[in-house]
Amino acid sequence: MADASVQSSRSRDLDKLLLRPGNLVGPRFEPGPEMRDDLQTYARVLVVGAGGLGCELLKDLALSGFRNLEVIDMDRIEVTNLNRQFLFRLEDVGKPKAEVASKRVMERISGVNIVPHFCRIEDKDISFYNDFNIIALGLDSIEARSYINSVACSFLEYDSDNNPREETIKPMVDGGTEGFKGHARVIMPGITPCFECTIWLFPPQVKFPLCTLAETPRTAAHCIEYAHLIKWNEVHGGVAFDPDNPQHMKWVYDEAVKRAELFGIPGVTYSLTQGVVKNIIPAIASTNAIISAACALETLKIATECSKTLSNYLTYNGAEGLHTKVTEFERDKDCLVCGPGVLIEVDPSVTLQKFIDLLEEHPKLRLSRVSVTHRGKNLYMQAPPVLEEMTRSNLSLTLFELMGKLSKDVVNVNGTTTKNDQKISCLRKLSVVFKGIDGVTDMDTAGGA
């Protein structure tokens, strides 16, 4: 009896949305207890990030009726996290964020099952992300957002009229905070703007002139970037700096301290070193809570159609008073990520190896270290080594044969490209057309013979 009473109390507010009709509901919304039960049984949500915003998201989603959650995060808990990431305690320092956050929410909210993944988002196979109904982002990195966005958009398929197929749309809810400011947005690939469509919303990262770093540093950030950009290469030669390697970060911090002492500059701390090197944005607990609430509500609306979703970008500013605004941005129809795909015409005799070489030369792509998949089948994988060995023999086969001798179809490629002088991982969707097959004529300049 007590358990039933607790369950009834917990779902009281949720029932007001799911058990009665309304004027703003979606066309498939049918009020009743079955809707609530289906939400708890069938809806699967992936939370990307278990930091300040991710902790709030896990709690809010669990309290909103979602019972099947998973969370992925590669970071371990640090002392500096404890002031705003409320699921963590002092004894948790050094433990994986995803694992501790999952454990704490399940301890407090009965019936919810949260599966943690302590790894990089790039470490998961693309098919892993396709298992979820909705992806909720609680990230502090533009690069990570861009990668998840490209993954979700890679599942999108278009019909012959270039209209997105509804069953292939992977909804995303993205939240972000910076001090007293924040945003929440709904991304329906092919319908609303994806992350790349509005990448211009994010200001460019601050860059310091190298001459200032090397000769006249004036701030703690200058000392840190000197150690990061100049000193590291002088000492370590060809060893690439890994911002996610604690030993590498500690080395930069120690060198920055020496540099600061030499010029009498105060303020170099380990947390500041992380913030400068990884471009970490400062976070405030109250802003995280507000943005998380907006993201959880949008996730619930997408899953149940109990109301119309946000159209499509909410901004919040609590620096002076409180101000919120919703802006409806338009999708970029020529977007390389959420569009029908970059059109590439090749000769049927082109081998997979030649095709991969073409992608590195293509002016719109410039991809290196490419992996190729077609309809869920791995044609060639750069990593892990066991998959590379298994698919290596395909490199000498023609792409036409590997794609089942179809005259045209979509392939997904995963590789590395350069953006703002940094190498980043990205996914791209390619619409491949074979010349001379079923009357196909010259259509594109990608070439290949």
Coordinates of N, CA, C and O in Angstrom, one line a residue, residues 73-192:
D73 N 29.8 9.2 -20.5 CA 30.8 10.3 -20.1 C 32.1 9.7 -19.9 O 32.3 8.6 -19.3
M74 N 33.2 10.4 -20.3 CA 34.5 9.9 -20.3 C 35.3 10.4 -19.1 O 36.5 10.0 -18.8
D75 N 34.7 11.3 -18.3 CA 35.5 12.0 -17.3 C 35.4 11.4 -15.9 O 34.4 10.6 -15.6
R76 N 36.3 11.6 -15.1 CA 36.3 11.2 -13.7 C 36.0 12.4 -12.8 O 36.2 13.6 -13.2
I77 N 35.5 12.2 -11.6 CA 35.0 13.3 -10.7 C 36.3 13.9 -10.1 O 37.2 13.3 -9.7
E78 N 36.2 15.3 -10.1 CA 37.3 16.1 -9.5 C 36.7 16.9 -8.4 O 35.5 17.2 -8.3
V79 N 37.5 17.4 -7.5 CA 37.1 18.1 -6.3 C 36.3 19.4 -6.8 O 35.3 19.8 -6.2
T80 N 36.8 20.0 -7.9 CA 36.2 21.2 -8.3 C 34.8 21.0 -8.9 O 34.0 22.0 -9.1
N81 N 34.4 19.8 -9.1 CA 33.0 19.5 -9.6 C 32.0 19.5 -8.5 O 30.8 19.7 -8.8
L82 N 32.4 19.4 -7.3 CA 31.4 19.2 -6.2 C 30.5 20.3 -5.9 O 29.5 20.2 -5.2
N83 N 30.9 21.6 -6.3 CA 30.1 22.7 -5.9 C 28.8 22.8 -6.7 O 27.9 23.5 -6.4
R84 N 28.7 22.1 -7.9 CA 27.5 22.2 -8.7 C 27.0 20.8 -9.2 O 25.9 20.7 -9.7
Q85 N 27.8 19.8 -9.2 CA 27.4 18.5 -9.7 C 26.9 17.7 -8.4 O 27.7 16.9 -7.9
F86 N 25.6 17.9 -8.1 CA 25.1 17.5 -6.8 C 25.0 16.0 -6.5 O 24.8 15.6 -5.4
L87 N 25.2 15.2 -7.5 CA 25.1 13.8 -7.3 C 26.4 13.2 -6.7 O 26.5 12.0 -6.3
F88 N 27.5 14.0 -6.7 CA 28.8 13.5 -6.3 C 29.2 14.0 -4.9 O 28.8 15.0 -4.5
R89 N 30.0 13.1 -4.2 CA 30.4 13.4 -2.9 C 32.0 13.4 -2.9 O 32.6 13.0 -3.8
L90 N 32.5 13.8 -1.8 CA 34.0 13.9 -1.6 C 34.6 12.5 -1.8 O 35.7 12.4 -2.5
E91 N 34.0 11.5 -1.3 CA 34.5 10.2 -1.4 C 34.5 9.6 -2.9 O 35.1 8.6 -3.2
D92 N 33.8 10.3 -3.8 CA 33.7 9.9 -5.2 C 34.8 10.4 -6.0 O 34.9 10.1 -7.2
V93 N 35.6 11.3 -5.5 CA 36.7 11.9 -6.3 C 37.5 10.8 -6.9 O 38.0 9.9 -6.2
G94 N 37.8 10.9 -8.2 CA 38.6 9.9 -8.9 C 37.7 8.8 -9.6 O 38.3 8.1 -10.4
K95 N 36.5 8.8 -9.3 CA 35.6 7.7 -9.9 C 34.9 8.2 -11.1 O 34.8 9.4 -11.3
P96 N 34.5 7.3 -12.0 CA 33.8 7.8 -13.3 C 32.5 8.5 -13.0 O 31.7 8.0 -12.2
K97 N 32.3 9.6 -13.6 CA 31.1 10.4 -13.4 C 29.9 9.6 -13.8 O 28.8 9.6 -13.1
A98 N 29.9 8.9 -14.9 CA 28.7 8.2 -15.4 C 28.3 7.1 -14.4 O 27.1 7.0 -14.2
E99 N 29.2 6.4 -13.9 CA 28.9 5.3 -13.0 C 28.3 5.8 -11.6 O 27.3 5.3 -11.1
V100 N 28.9 6.9 -11.1 CA 28.4 7.4 -9.8 C 27.1 8.1 -10.0 O 26.2 7.9 -9.1
A101 N 26.9 8.8 -11.0 CA 25.7 9.5 -11.3 C 24.5 8.5 -11.4 O 23.4 8.7 -10.8
S102 N 24.7 7.5 -12.2 CA 23.7 6.4 -12.4 C 23.4 5.8 -11.0 O 22.2 5.6 -10.7
K103 N 24.3 5.5 -10.2 CA 24.1 4.8 -9.0 C 23.3 5.7 -8.0 O 22.3 5.2 -7.4
R104 N 23.6 7.0 -8.0 CA 23.0 7.9 -7.0 C 21.5 8.1 -7.4 O 20.6 8.2 -6.5
V105 N 21.2 8.2 -8.7 CA 19.8 8.4 -9.1 C 19.0 7.2 -8.8 O 17.9 7.3 -8.4
M106 N 19.6 6.0 -9.1 CA 18.8 4.8 -8.9 C 18.6 4.5 -7.4 O 17.6 3.9 -7.0
E107 N 19.5 5.0 -6.6 CA 19.3 4.9 -5.1 C 18.2 5.7 -4.6 O 17.4 5.3 -3.7
R108 N 17.9 6.9 -5.2 CA 16.9 7.8 -4.8 C 15.6 7.6 -5.4 O 14.5 7.9 -4.9
I109 N 15.6 7.1 -6.7 CA 14.3 6.9 -7.4 C 14.1 5.5 -7.8 O 14.8 4.9 -8.7
S110 N 13.2 4.9 -7.1 CA 12.9 3.4 -7.4 C 12.3 3.2 -8.7 O 11.5 4.0 -9.2
G111 N 12.6 2.1 -9.3 CA 12.0 1.6 -10.6 C 12.8 2.1 -11.8 O 12.5 1.6 -12.9
V112 N 13.7 3.0 -11.7 CA 14.4 3.5 -12.8 C 15.7 2.7 -13.0 O 16.3 2.3 -12.0
N113 N 16.0 2.4 -14.3 CA 17.3 1.7 -14.6 C 18.1 2.5 -15.5 O 17.7 3.0 -16.5
I114 N 19.3 2.8 -15.0 CA 20.3 3.7 -15.7 C 21.6 2.9 -16.0 O 22.2 2.4 -15.0
V115 N 21.9 2.8 -17.2 CA 23.2 2.0 -17.6 C 24.3 3.1 -17.9 O 24.1 3.9 -18.8
P116 N 25.4 3.0 -17.2 CA 26.5 4.0 -17.4 C 27.5 3.5 -18.4 O 27.7 2.2 -18.6
H117 N 28.1 4.4 -19.2 CA 29.1 4.0 -20.1 C 30.3 5.0 -19.9 O 30.2 6.2 -20.2
F118 N 31.4 4.5 -19.3 CA 32.5 5.3 -19.0 C 33.5 5.2 -20.2 O 34.4 4.3 -20.2
C119 N 33.3 6.0 -21.2 CA 34.2 6.0 -22.4 C 34.0 7.3 -23.2 O 33.1 8.1 -22.9
R120 N 34.7 7.4 -24.2 CA 34.6 8.5 -25.2 C 33.4 8.2 -26.1 O 33.0 7.1 -26.4
I121 N 32.7 9.3 -26.5 CA 31.5 9.1 -27.4 C 31.9 8.5 -28.7 O 31.2 7.8 -29.3
E122 N 33.2 8.8 -29.1 CA 33.7 8.2 -30.4 C 34.0 6.7 -30.3 O 34.1 6.0 -31.3
D123 N 34.1 6.2 -29.0 CA 34.4 4.8 -28.8 C 33.3 3.9 -29.1 O 33.4 2.7 -29.4
K124 N 32.1 4.4 -29.1 CA 30.9 3.6 -29.3 C 30.6 3.5 -30.8 O 30.8 4.4 -31.6
D125 N 30.2 2.3 -31.2 CA 29.8 2.1 -32.6 C 28.6 2.9 -33.0 O 27.8 3.2 -32.1
I126 N 28.4 3.3 -34.2 CA 27.3 4.2 -34.6 C 26.0 3.5 -34.3 O 25.0 4.2 -33.9
S127 N 25.9 2.2 -34.4 CA 24.7 1.5 -34.2 C 24.2 1.6 -32.7 O 23.0 1.5 -32.4
F128 N 25.1 1.9 -31.8 CA 24.8 2.1 -30.4 C 23.8 3.2 -30.2 O 22.8 3.1 -29.5
Y129 N 24.0 4.3 -30.9 CA 23.2 5.5 -30.8 C 21.8 5.3 -31.4 O 20.9 6.0 -31.1
N130 N 21.7 4.4 -32.4 CA 20.5 4.2 -33.0 C 19.5 3.4 -32.2 O 18.3 3.3 -32.5
D131 N 19.9 2.9 -31.1 CA 19.0 2.1 -30.2 C 18.1 3.0 -29.3 O 17.3 2.4 -28.6
F132 N 18.3 4.3 -29.4 CA 17.6 5.1 -28.5 C 16.5 5.9 -29.2 O 16.7 6.3 -30.4
N133 N 15.4 6.2 -28.5 CA 14.4 7.0 -29.1 C 14.7 8.5 -29.2 O 14.4 9.2 -30.1
I134 N 15.4 8.9 -28.1 CA 15.8 10.4 -28.0 C 17.2 10.4 -27.4 O 17.6 9.7 -26.6
I135 N 18.0 11.4 -27.9 CA 19.3 11.7 -27.3 C 19.3 13.1 -26.7 O 18.9 14.1 -27.3
A136 N 19.6 13.1 -25.4 CA 19.6 14.4 -24.7 C 21.1 14.8 -24.4 O 21.9 14.0 -23.8
L137 N 21.5 16.0 -24.8 CA 22.9 16.4 -24.7 C 23.1 17.4 -23.5 O 22.4 18.4 -23.4
G138 N 24.0 17.0 -22.6 CA 24.4 17.9 -21.5 C 25.9 18.1 -21.6 O 26.6 17.8 -20.7
L139 N 26.4 18.7 -22.7 CA 27.8 18.8 -23.0 C 28.3 20.2 -22.8 O 27.6 21.2 -22.9
D140 N 29.6 20.4 -22.7 CA 30.3 21.7 -22.6 C 31.3 21.9 -23.7 O 32.2 22.7 -23.6
S141 N 31.2 21.1 -24.8 CA 32.1 21.1 -25.9 C 31.4 21.2 -27.2 O 30.5 20.4 -27.5
I142 N 31.8 22.1 -28.0 CA 31.3 22.3 -29.4 C 31.6 21.1 -30.2 O 30.8 20.6 -31.0
E143 N 32.8 20.6 -30.1 CA 33.3 19.4 -30.9 C 32.4 18.2 -30.6 O 32.0 17.4 -31.5
A144 N 32.1 17.9 -29.3 CA 31.3 16.8 -28.9 C 29.9 16.9 -29.4 O 29.3 16.0 -29.9
R145 N 29.3 18.1 -29.3 CA 28.0 18.4 -29.8 C 28.0 18.1 -31.3 O 27.0 17.5 -31.8
S146 N 29.0 18.6 -32.0 CA 29.0 18.4 -33.5 C 29.1 16.9 -33.8 O 28.4 16.5 -34.8
Y147 N 29.8 16.1 -33.1 CA 30.0 14.7 -33.4 C 28.6 14.0 -33.2 O 28.2 13.2 -34.0
I148 N 28.0 14.2 -32.0 CA 26.7 13.5 -31.8 C 25.6 14.0 -32.8 O 24.8 13.2 -33.2
N149 N 25.7 15.3 -33.1 CA 24.7 15.8 -34.2 C 24.9 15.0 -35.5 O 24.0 14.6 -36.1
S150 N 26.2 14.8 -35.9 CA 26.5 14.1 -37.1 C 26.1 12.7 -37.1 O 25.6 12.1 -38.0
V151 N 26.2 12.1 -35.9 CA 25.8 10.7 -35.7 C 24.3 10.5 -35.9 O 23.8 9.7 -36.6
A152 N 23.5 11.4 -35.2 CA 22.1 11.4 -35.3 C 21.6 11.6 -36.7 O 20.6 11.0 -37.2
C153 N 22.2 12.6 -37.4 CA 21.8 12.9 -38.7 C 22.2 11.8 -39.7 O 21.6 11.7 -40.8
S154 N 23.2 11.0 -39.4 CA 23.6 9.9 -40.3 C 22.5 8.8 -40.4 O 22.5 8.1 -41.4
F155 N 21.5 8.8 -39.5 CA 20.4 7.8 -39.5 C 19.3 8.3 -40.4 O 18.5 7.5 -40.8
L156 N 19.3 9.6 -40.7 CA 18.2 10.2 -41.5 C 18.3 9.8 -42.9 O 19.3 9.8 -43.6
E157 N 17.1 9.4 -43.5 CA 17.0 9.0 -44.9 C 15.9 9.9 -45.5 O 14.9 10.3 -44.9
Y158 N 16.1 10.1 -46.8 CA 15.2 10.9 -47.6 C 14.5 10.1 -48.6 O 15.1 9.1 -49.1
D159 N 13.2 10.4 -49.0 CA 12.5 9.7 -50.0 C 12.9 10.3 -51.4 O 13.8 11.2 -51.5
S160 N 12.3 9.8 -52.5 CA 12.7 10.3 -53.8 C 12.4 11.8 -54.0 O 13.0 12.4 -55.0
D161 N 11.6 12.3 -53.2 CA 11.3 13.8 -53.3 C 12.1 14.6 -52.4 O 11.8 15.8 -52.1
N162 N 13.1 14.0 -51.8 CA 14.0 14.7 -50.8 C 13.3 15.2 -49.6 O 13.6 16.2 -49.0
N163 N 12.2 14.4 -49.2 CA 11.6 14.7 -47.9 C 12.1 13.6 -46.9 O 12.2 12.4 -47.2
P164 N 12.3 14.1 -45.6 CA 12.8 13.1 -44.7 C 11.8 12.0 -44.3 O 10.6 12.3 -44.2
R165 N 12.3 10.8 -44.2 CA 11.4 9.7 -43.8 C 11.3 9.8 -42.2 O 12.3 9.7 -41.5
E166 N 10.0 9.9 -41.8 CA 9.8 10.1 -40.4 C 10.4 9.1 -39.5 O 10.9 9.4 -38.4
E167 N 10.3 7.8 -39.9 CA 10.8 6.7 -39.1 C 12.3 6.8 -38.9 O 12.9 6.0 -38.0
T168 N 13.0 7.6 -39.7 CA 14.5 7.6 -39.6 C 15.0 8.8 -38.8 O 16.2 9.0 -38.7
I169 N 14.1 9.7 -38.3 CA 14.4 10.9 -37.6 C 14.8 10.5 -36.2 O 14.1 9.9 -35.5
K170 N 16.0 10.9 -35.8 CA 16.5 10.7 -34.4 C 16.5 12.0 -33.6 O 17.4 12.8 -33.8
P171 N 15.4 12.3 -32.8 CA 15.3 13.5 -32.1 C 16.4 13.7 -31.1 O 16.9 12.8 -30.4
M172 N 16.9 15.0 -31.0 CA 17.9 15.4 -30.0 C 17.3 16.6 -29.2 O 16.7 17.5 -29.8
V173 N 17.7 16.6 -27.9 CA 17.4 17.8 -27.1 C 18.7 18.3 -26.6 O 19.4 17.5 -25.9
D174 N 19.1 19.5 -26.9 CA 20.4 20.0 -26.5 C 20.3 21.1 -25.5 O 19.6 22.0 -25.7
G175 N 21.1 21.0 -24.5 CA 21.1 22.1 -23.5 C 22.6 22.5 -23.3 O 23.5 21.8 -23.5
G176 N 22.7 23.8 -22.9 CA 24.1 24.3 -22.7 C 24.0 25.5 -21.7 O 23.0 26.2 -21.7
T177 N 25.0 25.6 -20.9 CA 25.0 26.8 -19.9 C 26.4 27.4 -20.0 O 27.4 26.8 -20.2
E178 N 26.4 28.7 -19.7 CA 27.6 29.5 -19.5 C 27.4 30.6 -18.5 O 26.7 31.6 -18.8
G179 N 27.8 30.3 -17.3 CA 27.5 31.2 -16.2 C 26.1 31.4 -15.9 O 25.4 30.4 -15.7
F180 N 25.5 32.6 -16.0 CA 24.1 32.8 -15.8 C 23.3 32.7 -17.1 O 22.1 33.1 -17.1
K181 N 23.9 32.3 -18.1 CA 23.2 32.2 -19.4 C 23.1 30.7 -19.8 O 23.9 29.9 -19.4
G182 N 22.1 30.4 -20.6 CA 21.9 29.0 -21.1 C 21.0 29.0 -22.3 O 20.3 29.9 -22.6
H183 N 20.9 27.8 -22.9 CA 20.0 27.5 -24.0 C 19.5 26.1 -23.9 O 20.1 25.2 -23.4
A184 N 18.3 25.9 -24.5 CA 17.7 24.6 -24.7 C 17.1 24.6 -26.1 O 16.5 25.6 -26.5
R185 N 17.4 23.5 -26.8 CA 16.9 23.5 -28.2 C 16.4 22.1 -28.6 O 16.9 21.1 -28.0
V186 N 15.5 22.0 -29.5 CA 15.0 20.8 -30.0 C 15.5 20.6 -31.4 O 15.4 21.5 -32.3
I187 N 16.2 19.5 -31.7 CA 16.7 19.2 -33.0 C 16.0 18.0 -33.6 O 16.1 16.9 -33.1
M188 N 15.2 18.2 -34.7 CA 14.6 17.1 -35.4 C 15.3 17.0 -36.8 O 14.9 17.8 -37.7
P189 N 16.3 16.2 -37.0 CA 17.0 16.2 -38.2 C 16.1 16.1 -39.4 O 15.2 15.3 -39.5
G190 N 16.4 17.0 -40.4 CA 15.6 17.1 -41.6 C 14.4 18.0 -41.5 O 13.8 18.3 -42.5
I191 N 14.0 18.4 -40.3 CA 12.9 19.2 -40.1 C 13.3 20.6 -39.5 O 12.9 21.6 -40.0
T192 N 14.0 20.5 -38.4 CA 14.5 21.7 -37.7 C 16.0 21.8 -38.0 O 16.6 20.9 -38.4

